[in-house]
Tab-separated table of C-alpha atoms and ligand atoms in Angstrom:
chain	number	residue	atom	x	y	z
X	1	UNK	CA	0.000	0.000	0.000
X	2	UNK	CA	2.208	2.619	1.016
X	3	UNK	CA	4.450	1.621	-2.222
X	4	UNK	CA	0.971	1.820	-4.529
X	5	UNK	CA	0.532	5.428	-2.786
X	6	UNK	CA	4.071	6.385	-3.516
X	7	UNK	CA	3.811	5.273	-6.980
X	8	UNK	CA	0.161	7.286	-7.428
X	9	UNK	CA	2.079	10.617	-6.503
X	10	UNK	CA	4.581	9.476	-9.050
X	11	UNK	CA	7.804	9.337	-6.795
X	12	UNK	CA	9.015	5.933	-8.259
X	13	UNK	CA	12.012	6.120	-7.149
X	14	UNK	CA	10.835	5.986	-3.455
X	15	UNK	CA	12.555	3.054	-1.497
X	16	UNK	CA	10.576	1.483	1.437
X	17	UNK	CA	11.420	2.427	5.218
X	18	UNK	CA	13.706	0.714	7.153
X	19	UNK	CA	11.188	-0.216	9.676
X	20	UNK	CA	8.819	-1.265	7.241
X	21	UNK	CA	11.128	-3.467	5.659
X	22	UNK	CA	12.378	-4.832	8.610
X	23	UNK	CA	8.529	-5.980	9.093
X	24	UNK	CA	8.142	-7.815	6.101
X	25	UNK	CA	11.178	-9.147	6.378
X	26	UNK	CA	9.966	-10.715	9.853
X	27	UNK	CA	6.317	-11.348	8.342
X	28	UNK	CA	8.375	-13.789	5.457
X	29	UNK	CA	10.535	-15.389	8.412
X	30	UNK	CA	7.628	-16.722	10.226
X	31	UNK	CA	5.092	-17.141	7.067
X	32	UNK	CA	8.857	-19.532	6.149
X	33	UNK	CA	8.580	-21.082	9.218
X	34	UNK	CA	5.111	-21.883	9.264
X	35	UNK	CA	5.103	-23.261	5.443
X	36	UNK	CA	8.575	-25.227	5.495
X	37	UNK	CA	9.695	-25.815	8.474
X	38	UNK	CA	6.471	-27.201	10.142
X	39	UNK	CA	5.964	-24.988	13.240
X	40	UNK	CA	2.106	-23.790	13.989
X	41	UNK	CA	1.053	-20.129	14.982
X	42	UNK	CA	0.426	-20.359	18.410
X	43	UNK	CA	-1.039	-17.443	20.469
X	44	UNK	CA	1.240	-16.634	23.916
X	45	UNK	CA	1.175	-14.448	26.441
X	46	UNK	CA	3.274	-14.117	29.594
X	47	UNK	CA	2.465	-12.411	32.793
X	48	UNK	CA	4.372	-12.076	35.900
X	49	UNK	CA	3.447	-10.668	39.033
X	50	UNK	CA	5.892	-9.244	41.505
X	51	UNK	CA	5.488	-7.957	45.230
X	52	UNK	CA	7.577	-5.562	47.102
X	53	UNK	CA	7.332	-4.102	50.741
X	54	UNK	CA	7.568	-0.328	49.462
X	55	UNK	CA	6.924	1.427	46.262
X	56	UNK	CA	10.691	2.516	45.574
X	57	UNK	CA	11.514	-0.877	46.310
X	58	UNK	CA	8.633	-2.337	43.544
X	59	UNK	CA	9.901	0.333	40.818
X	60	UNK	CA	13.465	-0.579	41.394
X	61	UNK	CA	12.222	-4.383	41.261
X	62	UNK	CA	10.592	-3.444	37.833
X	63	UNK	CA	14.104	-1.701	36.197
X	64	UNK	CA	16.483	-5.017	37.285
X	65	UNK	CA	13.283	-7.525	35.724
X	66	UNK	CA	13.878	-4.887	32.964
X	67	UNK	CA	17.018	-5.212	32.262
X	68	UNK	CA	17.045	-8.474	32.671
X	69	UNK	CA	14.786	-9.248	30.449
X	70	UNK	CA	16.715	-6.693	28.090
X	71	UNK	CA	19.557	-8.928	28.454
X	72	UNK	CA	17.472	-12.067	26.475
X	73	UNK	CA	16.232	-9.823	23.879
X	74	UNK	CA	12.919	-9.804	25.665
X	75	UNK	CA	10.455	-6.978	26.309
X	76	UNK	CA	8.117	-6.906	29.402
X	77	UNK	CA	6.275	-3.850	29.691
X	78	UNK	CA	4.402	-3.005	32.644
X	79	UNK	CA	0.730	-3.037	33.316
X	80	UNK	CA	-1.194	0.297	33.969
X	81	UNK	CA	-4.450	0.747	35.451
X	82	UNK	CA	-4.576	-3.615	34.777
X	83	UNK	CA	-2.612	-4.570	37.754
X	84	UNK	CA	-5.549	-6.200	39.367
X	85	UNK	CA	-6.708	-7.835	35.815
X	86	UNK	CA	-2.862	-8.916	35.471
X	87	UNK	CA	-2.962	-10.289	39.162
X	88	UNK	CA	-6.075	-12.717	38.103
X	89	UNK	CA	-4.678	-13.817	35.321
X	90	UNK	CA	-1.316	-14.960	36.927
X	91	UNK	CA	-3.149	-16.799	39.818
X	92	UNK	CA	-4.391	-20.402	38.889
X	93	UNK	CA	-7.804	-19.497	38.338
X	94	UNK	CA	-7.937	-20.387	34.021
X	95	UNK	CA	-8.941	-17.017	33.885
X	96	UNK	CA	-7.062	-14.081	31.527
X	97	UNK	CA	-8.028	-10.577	32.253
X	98	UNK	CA	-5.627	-8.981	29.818
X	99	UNK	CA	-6.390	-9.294	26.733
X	100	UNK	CA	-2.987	-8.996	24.682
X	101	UNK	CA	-2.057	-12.085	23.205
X	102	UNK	CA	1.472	-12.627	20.837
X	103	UNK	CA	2.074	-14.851	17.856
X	104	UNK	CA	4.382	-17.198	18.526
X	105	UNK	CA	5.401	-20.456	16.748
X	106	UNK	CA	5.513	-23.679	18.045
X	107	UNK	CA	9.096	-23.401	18.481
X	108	UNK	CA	9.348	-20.140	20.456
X	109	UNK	CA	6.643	-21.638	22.580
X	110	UNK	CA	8.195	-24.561	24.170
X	111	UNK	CA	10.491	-22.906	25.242
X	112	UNK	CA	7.991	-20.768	27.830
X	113	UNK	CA	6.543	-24.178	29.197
X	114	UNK	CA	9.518	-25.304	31.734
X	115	UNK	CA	7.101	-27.967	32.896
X	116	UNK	CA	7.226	-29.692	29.950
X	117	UNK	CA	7.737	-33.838	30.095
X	118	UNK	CA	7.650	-36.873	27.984
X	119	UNK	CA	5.449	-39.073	29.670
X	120	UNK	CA	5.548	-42.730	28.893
X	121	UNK	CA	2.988	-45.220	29.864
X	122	UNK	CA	2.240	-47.916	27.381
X	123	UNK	CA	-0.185	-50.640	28.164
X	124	UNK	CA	1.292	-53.843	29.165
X	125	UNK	CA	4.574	-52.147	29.100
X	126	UNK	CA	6.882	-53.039	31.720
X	127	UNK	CA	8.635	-50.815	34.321
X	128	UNK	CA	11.393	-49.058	33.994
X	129	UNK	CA	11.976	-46.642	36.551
X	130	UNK	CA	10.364	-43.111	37.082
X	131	UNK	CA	10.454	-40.189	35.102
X	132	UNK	CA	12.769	-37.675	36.545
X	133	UNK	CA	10.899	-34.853	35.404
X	134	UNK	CA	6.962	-35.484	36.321
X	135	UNK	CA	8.082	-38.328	38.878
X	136	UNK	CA	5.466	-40.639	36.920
X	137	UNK	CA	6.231	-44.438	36.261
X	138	UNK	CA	7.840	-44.925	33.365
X	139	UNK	CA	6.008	-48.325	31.861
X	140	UNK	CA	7.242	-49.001	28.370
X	141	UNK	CA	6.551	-51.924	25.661
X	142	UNK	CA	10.137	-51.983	23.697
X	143	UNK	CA	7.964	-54.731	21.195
X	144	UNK	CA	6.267	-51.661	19.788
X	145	UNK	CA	9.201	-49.770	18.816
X	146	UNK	CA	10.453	-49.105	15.672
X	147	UNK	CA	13.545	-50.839	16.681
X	148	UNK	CA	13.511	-52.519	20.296
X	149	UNK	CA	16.859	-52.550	21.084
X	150	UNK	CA	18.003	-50.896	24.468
X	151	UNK	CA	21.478	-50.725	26.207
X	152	UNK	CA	22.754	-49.549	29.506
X	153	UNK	CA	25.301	-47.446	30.350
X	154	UNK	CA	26.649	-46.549	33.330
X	155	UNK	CA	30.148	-46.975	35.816
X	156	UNK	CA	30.567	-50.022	37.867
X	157	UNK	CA	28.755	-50.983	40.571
X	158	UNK	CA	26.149	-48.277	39.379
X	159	UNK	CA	23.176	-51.292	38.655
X	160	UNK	CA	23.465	-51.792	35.252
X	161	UNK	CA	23.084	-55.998	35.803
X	162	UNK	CA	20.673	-55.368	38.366
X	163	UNK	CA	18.405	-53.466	35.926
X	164	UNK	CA	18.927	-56.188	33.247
X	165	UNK	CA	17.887	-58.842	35.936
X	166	UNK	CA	14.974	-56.843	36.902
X	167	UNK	CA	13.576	-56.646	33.340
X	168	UNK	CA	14.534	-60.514	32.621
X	169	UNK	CA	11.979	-61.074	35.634
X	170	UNK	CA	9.300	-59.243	34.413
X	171	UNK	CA	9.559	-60.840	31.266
X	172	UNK	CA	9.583	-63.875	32.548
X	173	UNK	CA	6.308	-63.216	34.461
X	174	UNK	CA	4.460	-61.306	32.477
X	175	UNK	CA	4.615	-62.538	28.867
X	176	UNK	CA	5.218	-65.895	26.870
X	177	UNK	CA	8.355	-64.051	25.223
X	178	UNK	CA	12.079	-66.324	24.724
X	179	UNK	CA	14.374	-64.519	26.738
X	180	UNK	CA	18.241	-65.393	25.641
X	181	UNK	CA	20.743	-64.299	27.899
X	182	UNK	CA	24.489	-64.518	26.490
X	183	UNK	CA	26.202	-63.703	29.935
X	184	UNK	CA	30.146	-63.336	29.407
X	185	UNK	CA	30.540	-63.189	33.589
X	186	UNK	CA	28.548	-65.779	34.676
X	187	UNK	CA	26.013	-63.854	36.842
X	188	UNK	CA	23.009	-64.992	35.209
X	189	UNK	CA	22.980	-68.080	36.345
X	190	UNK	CA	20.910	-68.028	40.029
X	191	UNK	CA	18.168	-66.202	38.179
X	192	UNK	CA	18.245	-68.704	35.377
X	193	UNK	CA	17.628	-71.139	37.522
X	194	UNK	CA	14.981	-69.604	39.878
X	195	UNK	CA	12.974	-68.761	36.936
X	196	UNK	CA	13.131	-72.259	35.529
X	197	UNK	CA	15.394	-71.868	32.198
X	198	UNK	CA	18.282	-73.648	31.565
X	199	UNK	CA	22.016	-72.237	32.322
X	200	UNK	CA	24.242	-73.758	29.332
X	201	UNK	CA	28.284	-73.575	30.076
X	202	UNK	CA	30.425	-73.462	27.366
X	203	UNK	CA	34.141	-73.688	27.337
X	204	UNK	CA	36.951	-76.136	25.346
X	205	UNK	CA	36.863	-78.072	28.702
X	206	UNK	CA	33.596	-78.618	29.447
X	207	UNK	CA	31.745	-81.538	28.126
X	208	UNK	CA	29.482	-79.050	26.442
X	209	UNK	CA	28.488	-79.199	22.961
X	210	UNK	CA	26.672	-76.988	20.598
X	211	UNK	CA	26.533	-77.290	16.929
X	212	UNK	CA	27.316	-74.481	14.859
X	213	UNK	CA	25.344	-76.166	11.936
X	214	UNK	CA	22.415	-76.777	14.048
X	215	UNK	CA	19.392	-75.562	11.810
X	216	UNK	CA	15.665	-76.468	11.699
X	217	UNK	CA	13.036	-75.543	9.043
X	218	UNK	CA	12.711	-71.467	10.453
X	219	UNK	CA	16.469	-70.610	10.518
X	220	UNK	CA	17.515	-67.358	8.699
X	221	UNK	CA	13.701	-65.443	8.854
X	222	UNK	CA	11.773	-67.070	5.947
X	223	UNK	CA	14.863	-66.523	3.309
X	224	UNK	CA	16.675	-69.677	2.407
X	225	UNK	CA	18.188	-71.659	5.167
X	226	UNK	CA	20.928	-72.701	3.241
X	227	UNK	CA	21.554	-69.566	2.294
X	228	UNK	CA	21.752	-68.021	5.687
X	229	UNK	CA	24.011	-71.015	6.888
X	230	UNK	CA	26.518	-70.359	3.811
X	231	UNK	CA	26.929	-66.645	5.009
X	232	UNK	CA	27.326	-68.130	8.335
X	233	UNK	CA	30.383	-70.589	7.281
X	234	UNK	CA	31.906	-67.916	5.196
X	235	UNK	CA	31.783	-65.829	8.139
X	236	UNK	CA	33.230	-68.434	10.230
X	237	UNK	CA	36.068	-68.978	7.906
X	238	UNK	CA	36.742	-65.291	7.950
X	239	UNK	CA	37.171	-65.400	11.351
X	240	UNK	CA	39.138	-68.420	11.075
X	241	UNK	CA	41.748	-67.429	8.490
X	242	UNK	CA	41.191	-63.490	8.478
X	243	UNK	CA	38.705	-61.023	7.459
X	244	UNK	CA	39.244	-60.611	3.631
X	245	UNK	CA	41.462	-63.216	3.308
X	246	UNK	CA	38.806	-65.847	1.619
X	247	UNK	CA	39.636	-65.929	-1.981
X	248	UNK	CA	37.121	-66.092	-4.633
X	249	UNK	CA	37.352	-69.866	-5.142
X	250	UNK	CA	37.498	-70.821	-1.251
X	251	UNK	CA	34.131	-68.929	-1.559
X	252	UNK	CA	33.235	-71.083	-3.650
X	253	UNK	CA	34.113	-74.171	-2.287
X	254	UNK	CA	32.844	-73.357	0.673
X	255	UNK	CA	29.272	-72.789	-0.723
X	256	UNK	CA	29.460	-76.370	-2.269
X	257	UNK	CA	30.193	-77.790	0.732
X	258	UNK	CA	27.579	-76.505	2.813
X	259	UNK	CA	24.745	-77.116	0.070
X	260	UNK	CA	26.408	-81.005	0.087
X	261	UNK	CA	26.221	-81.280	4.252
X	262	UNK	CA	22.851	-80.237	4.048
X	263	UNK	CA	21.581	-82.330	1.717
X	264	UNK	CA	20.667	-85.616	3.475
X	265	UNK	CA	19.014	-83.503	6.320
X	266	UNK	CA	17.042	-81.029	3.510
X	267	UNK	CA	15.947	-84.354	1.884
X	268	UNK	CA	14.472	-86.053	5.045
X	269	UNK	CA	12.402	-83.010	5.445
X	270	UNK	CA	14.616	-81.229	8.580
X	271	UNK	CA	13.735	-84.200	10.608
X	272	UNK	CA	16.837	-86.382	12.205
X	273	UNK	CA	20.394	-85.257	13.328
X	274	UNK	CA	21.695	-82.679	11.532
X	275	UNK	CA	25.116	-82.424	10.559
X	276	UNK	CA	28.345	-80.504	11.959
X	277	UNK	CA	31.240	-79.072	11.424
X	278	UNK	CA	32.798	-82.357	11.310
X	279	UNK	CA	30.692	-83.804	8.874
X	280	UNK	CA	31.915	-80.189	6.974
X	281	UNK	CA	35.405	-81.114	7.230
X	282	UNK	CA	35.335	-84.360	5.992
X	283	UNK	CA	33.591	-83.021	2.840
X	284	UNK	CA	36.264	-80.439	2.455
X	285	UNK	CA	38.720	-82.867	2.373
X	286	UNK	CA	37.264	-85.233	-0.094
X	287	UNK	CA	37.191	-82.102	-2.346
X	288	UNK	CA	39.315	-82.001	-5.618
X	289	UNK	CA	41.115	-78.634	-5.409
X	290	UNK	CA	44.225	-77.900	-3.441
X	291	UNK	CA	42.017	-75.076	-1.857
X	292	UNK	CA	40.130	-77.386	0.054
X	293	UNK	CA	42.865	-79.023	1.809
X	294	UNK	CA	43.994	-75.345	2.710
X	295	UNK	CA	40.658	-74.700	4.088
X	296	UNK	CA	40.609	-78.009	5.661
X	297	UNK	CA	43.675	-77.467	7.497
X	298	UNK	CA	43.300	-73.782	8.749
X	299	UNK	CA	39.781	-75.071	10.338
X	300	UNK	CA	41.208	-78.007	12.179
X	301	UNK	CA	42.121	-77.140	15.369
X	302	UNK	CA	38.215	-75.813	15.899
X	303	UNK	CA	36.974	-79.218	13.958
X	304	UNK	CA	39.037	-82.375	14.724
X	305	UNK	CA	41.403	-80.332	17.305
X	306	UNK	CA	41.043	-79.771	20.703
X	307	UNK	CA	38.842	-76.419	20.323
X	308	UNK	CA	36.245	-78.597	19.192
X	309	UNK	CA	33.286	-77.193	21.183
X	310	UNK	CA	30.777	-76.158	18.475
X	311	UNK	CA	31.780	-79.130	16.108
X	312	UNK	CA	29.876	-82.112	17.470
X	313	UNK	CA	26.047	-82.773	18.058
X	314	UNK	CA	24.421	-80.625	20.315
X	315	UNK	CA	23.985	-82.194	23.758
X	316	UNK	CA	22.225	-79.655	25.426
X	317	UNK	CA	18.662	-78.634	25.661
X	318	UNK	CA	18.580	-75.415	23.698
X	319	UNK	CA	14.587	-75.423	23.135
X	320	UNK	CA	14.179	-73.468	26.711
X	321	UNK	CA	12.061	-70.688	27.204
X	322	UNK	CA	14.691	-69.174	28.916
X	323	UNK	CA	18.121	-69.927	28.363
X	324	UNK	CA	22.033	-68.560	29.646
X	325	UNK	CA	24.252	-69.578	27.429
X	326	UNK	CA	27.681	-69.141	30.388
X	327	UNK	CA	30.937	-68.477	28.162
X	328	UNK	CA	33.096	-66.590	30.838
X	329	UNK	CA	35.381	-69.743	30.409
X	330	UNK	CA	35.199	-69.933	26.966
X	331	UNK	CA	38.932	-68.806	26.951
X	332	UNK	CA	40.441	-65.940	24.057
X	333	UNK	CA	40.339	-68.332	20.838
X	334	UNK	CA	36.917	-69.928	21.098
X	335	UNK	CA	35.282	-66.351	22.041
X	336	UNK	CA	35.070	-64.712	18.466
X	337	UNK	CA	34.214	-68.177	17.338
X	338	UNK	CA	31.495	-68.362	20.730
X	339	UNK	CA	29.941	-64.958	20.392
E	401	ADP	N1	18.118	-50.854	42.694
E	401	ADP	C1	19.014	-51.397	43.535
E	401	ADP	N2	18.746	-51.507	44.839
E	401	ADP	C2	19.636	-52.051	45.683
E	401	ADP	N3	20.826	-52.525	45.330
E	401	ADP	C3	21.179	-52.441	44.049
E	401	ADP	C4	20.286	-51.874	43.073
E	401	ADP	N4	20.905	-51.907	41.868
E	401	ADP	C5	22.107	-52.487	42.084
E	401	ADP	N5	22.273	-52.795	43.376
E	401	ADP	C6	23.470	-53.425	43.964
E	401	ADP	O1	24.619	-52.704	43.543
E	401	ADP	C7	25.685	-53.596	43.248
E	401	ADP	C8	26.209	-53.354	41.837
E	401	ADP	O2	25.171	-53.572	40.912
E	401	ADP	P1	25.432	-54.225	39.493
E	401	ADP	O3	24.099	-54.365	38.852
E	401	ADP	O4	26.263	-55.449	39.597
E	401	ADP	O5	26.260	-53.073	38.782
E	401	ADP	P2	26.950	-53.065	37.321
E	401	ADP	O6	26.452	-54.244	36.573
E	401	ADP	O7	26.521	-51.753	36.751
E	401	ADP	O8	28.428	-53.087	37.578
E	401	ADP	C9	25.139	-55.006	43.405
E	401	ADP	O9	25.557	-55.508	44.652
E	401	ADP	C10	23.635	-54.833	43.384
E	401	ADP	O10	23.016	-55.804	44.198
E	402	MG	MG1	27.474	-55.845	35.662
C-alpha cells in the first residue's frame, strides 16, 4: 500500500522504510517457518506478578526484571491501570483478564513451558523406573518400537546388571516371550535357575556341545536356510583365516560344501540329526582342489582339534524358554568363534 501510494504521486524512485522493511522481512521469516519448516502459529502471552514491601523498592524491582529481560532480547512492559486484571490472570484461576495475546510459533513456545515432560505409559509395558521430570512411572513396551533394542550405560557398581535382571523377571512373568541371555561373567545363572530356564556352560573343557550347523526348518527369517548357513560358514572362515582373506574360489568351495552337508538332512524333510562341522570337514577334504585341503587345514584345530566345542552334536537342551548360554570360560580363541 504505502508503495501503490508512492507510486500514485509518481515518486518511483521511493525506497521502502527501514522499519517497514524490517517488518516484512519478519512477516516472510515466520510465514517460512510456518510453510517449510512445520511450526504452527500459536497465540502466547506471559504475565508475571511481583510484590515488594515499598513502592521505591517495587519500581526498582521493575528496572532489574527490565534489564534483565533486556539482556534475552525480551520486552516486558508493565501493566497500567490492569494490575488487578494482570494479578487474576497470573493466579491459577484459568482465567485471563488482559487481553494482549502474541504470535508465537511452536518453536518459540516450548520454550515458555519449563514444565514440559515426555510421559511414557504404554499398556502392558513393563517398568522401567520413574520419570525424573513429572516423577510418573515410566512403563514401556520396547515390542512396539520401531527398533527394540536398548542398552545400559553406566560406571561399575552403578546397577546396570541389576536393571537387566529386573527386566529378565518381568519378562519372565508377564509374557510368553524367549528370553536369551548370552552372559560373558557368569552372573546370570541363580536367576536362570529360579525362573526355571536352563544355564548352558560353554568352554573347550567342558563336556558341552553346541553345533554351529544346528538348523531347523525357520532358521535365517523365511529366506533360504541354506543360504543363511553359507553366510554363516563364510563368516566363520573369515574369522578363522582373516577377514578378507577368503579368496574367490574358497568362496566357492565353501558354498558347495555346505549345500552337500545339508543335503541328506534337507531331503528327510529337517527331521533327524543334523550335521556338523565335522561332517563339513570331511567333505572339504574329499574335495578335488588344493584349496580345500587349505581350508581343511586352517579349520582343524576348531573341527578335529582340541577347540572342538561347536563341532559335534548338540547335547544340550537349547529349546528353553529361557536360556544362559555361560561363556566366561570360553577362553580368548573360542570367544570370536562363541559370540
Ligand atoms: N536398585 C538397587 N537396589 C539395591 N541394590 C542395588 C540396586 N541396583 C544395584 N544394586 C546393587 O549394587 C551392586 C552393583 O550392581 P550391578 O548391577 O552389579 O552393577 P553393574 O552391573 O553396573 O556393575 C550389586 O551388589 C547390586 O546388588
Ligand atoms: Mg554388571
Amino acid at each position: 500500500n504505502w508503495q501503490r501510494r508512492q507510486n500514485a504521486n509518481n515518486n518511483f524512485t521511493a525506497t521502502i522504510p527501514y522499519d517497514m522493511e524490517l517488518q516484512r522481512k519478519e512477516t516472510k521469516e515466520m510465514l517460512d517457518d510456518l510453510t517449510t519448516r512445520d511450526q504452527r502459529m500459536m497465540f502466547g502471552l506471559v504475565t508475571l506478578v511481583h510484590l515488594a514491601d515499598s513502592k521505591e523498592q517495587l519500581d526498582s524491582d521493575t528496572e532489574t526484571l527490565y534489564s534483565t529481560a533486556r539482556k534475552h532480547l525480551c520486552q516486558l512492559s508493565t501493566l497500567r491501570w490492569q494490575q488487578k486484571d494482570g494479578l487474576d490472570t497470573v493466579l491459577p484461576y484459568g482465567l485471563r483478564k488482559i487481553q494482549a495475546l502474541r504470535t508465537l510459533t511452536t518453536e518459540s513456545t516450548a520454550v515458555l513451558i519449563p514444565f514440559r515432560a515426555q510421559e511414557i505409559m504404554e499398556p502392558n509395558g513393563l517398568y522401567y523406573g520413574q520419570n525424573a521430570v513429572s516423577k510418573n512411572m515410566i512403563v514401556a513396551d520396547r515390542r512396539l518400537l520401531l527398533n527394540g533394542n536398548s542398552f545400559r550405560l553406566g560406571v561399575s557398581g552403578s546397577g546396570k546388571s541389576m536393571s537387566a535382571k529386573e527386566e529378565i523377571v518381568q519378562i519372565a512373568l508377564s509374557t510368553e516371550d524367549d528370553i536369551l541371555i548370552l552372559d560373558p561373567e557368569s552372573e546370570f545363572g541363580y536367576l536362570t535357575e529360579a525362573l526355571g530356564g536352563e544355564v548352558i556352560r560353554i568352554s573347550a573343557t567342558s563336556d558341552t556341545h553346541i553345533n554351529a550347523l544346528d538348523m531347523d526348518r525357520a532358521y535365517g527369517d523365511e529366506r533360504n536356510p541354506i543360504v543363511s548357513k553359507s553366510e554363516f560358514v563364510l563368516s566363520l572362515f573369515e574369522q578363522l583365516i582373516g577377514d578378507g582373506m577368503v579368496t574367490a574360489k574358497e568362496k566357492s568351495i565353501l558354498g558347495r560344501c555346505t549345500e552337500q552337508v545339508y543335503l541328506p538332512y534337507i531331503r528327510n524333510g529337517y527331521k533327524g540329526t543334523p550335521p556338523t562341522l565335522q561332517d563339513f570337514y570331511r567333505l572339504l577334504q574329499m574335495q578335488p582342489e588344493p584349496e580345500a585341503q587349505g581350508l581343511a587345514l586352517s579349520s582343524e584345530l576348531f573341527i578335529t582339534g582340541t577347540l572342538n566345542t561347536f563341532a559335534r552334536h548338540t547335547n544340550v537342551d537349547t529349546q528353553a524358554r529361557i536360556i544362559a548360554y555361560d561363556i566366561r570360560e570360553l577362553g580368548e580363541q573360542l570367544m570370536p568363534l562363541g559370540m
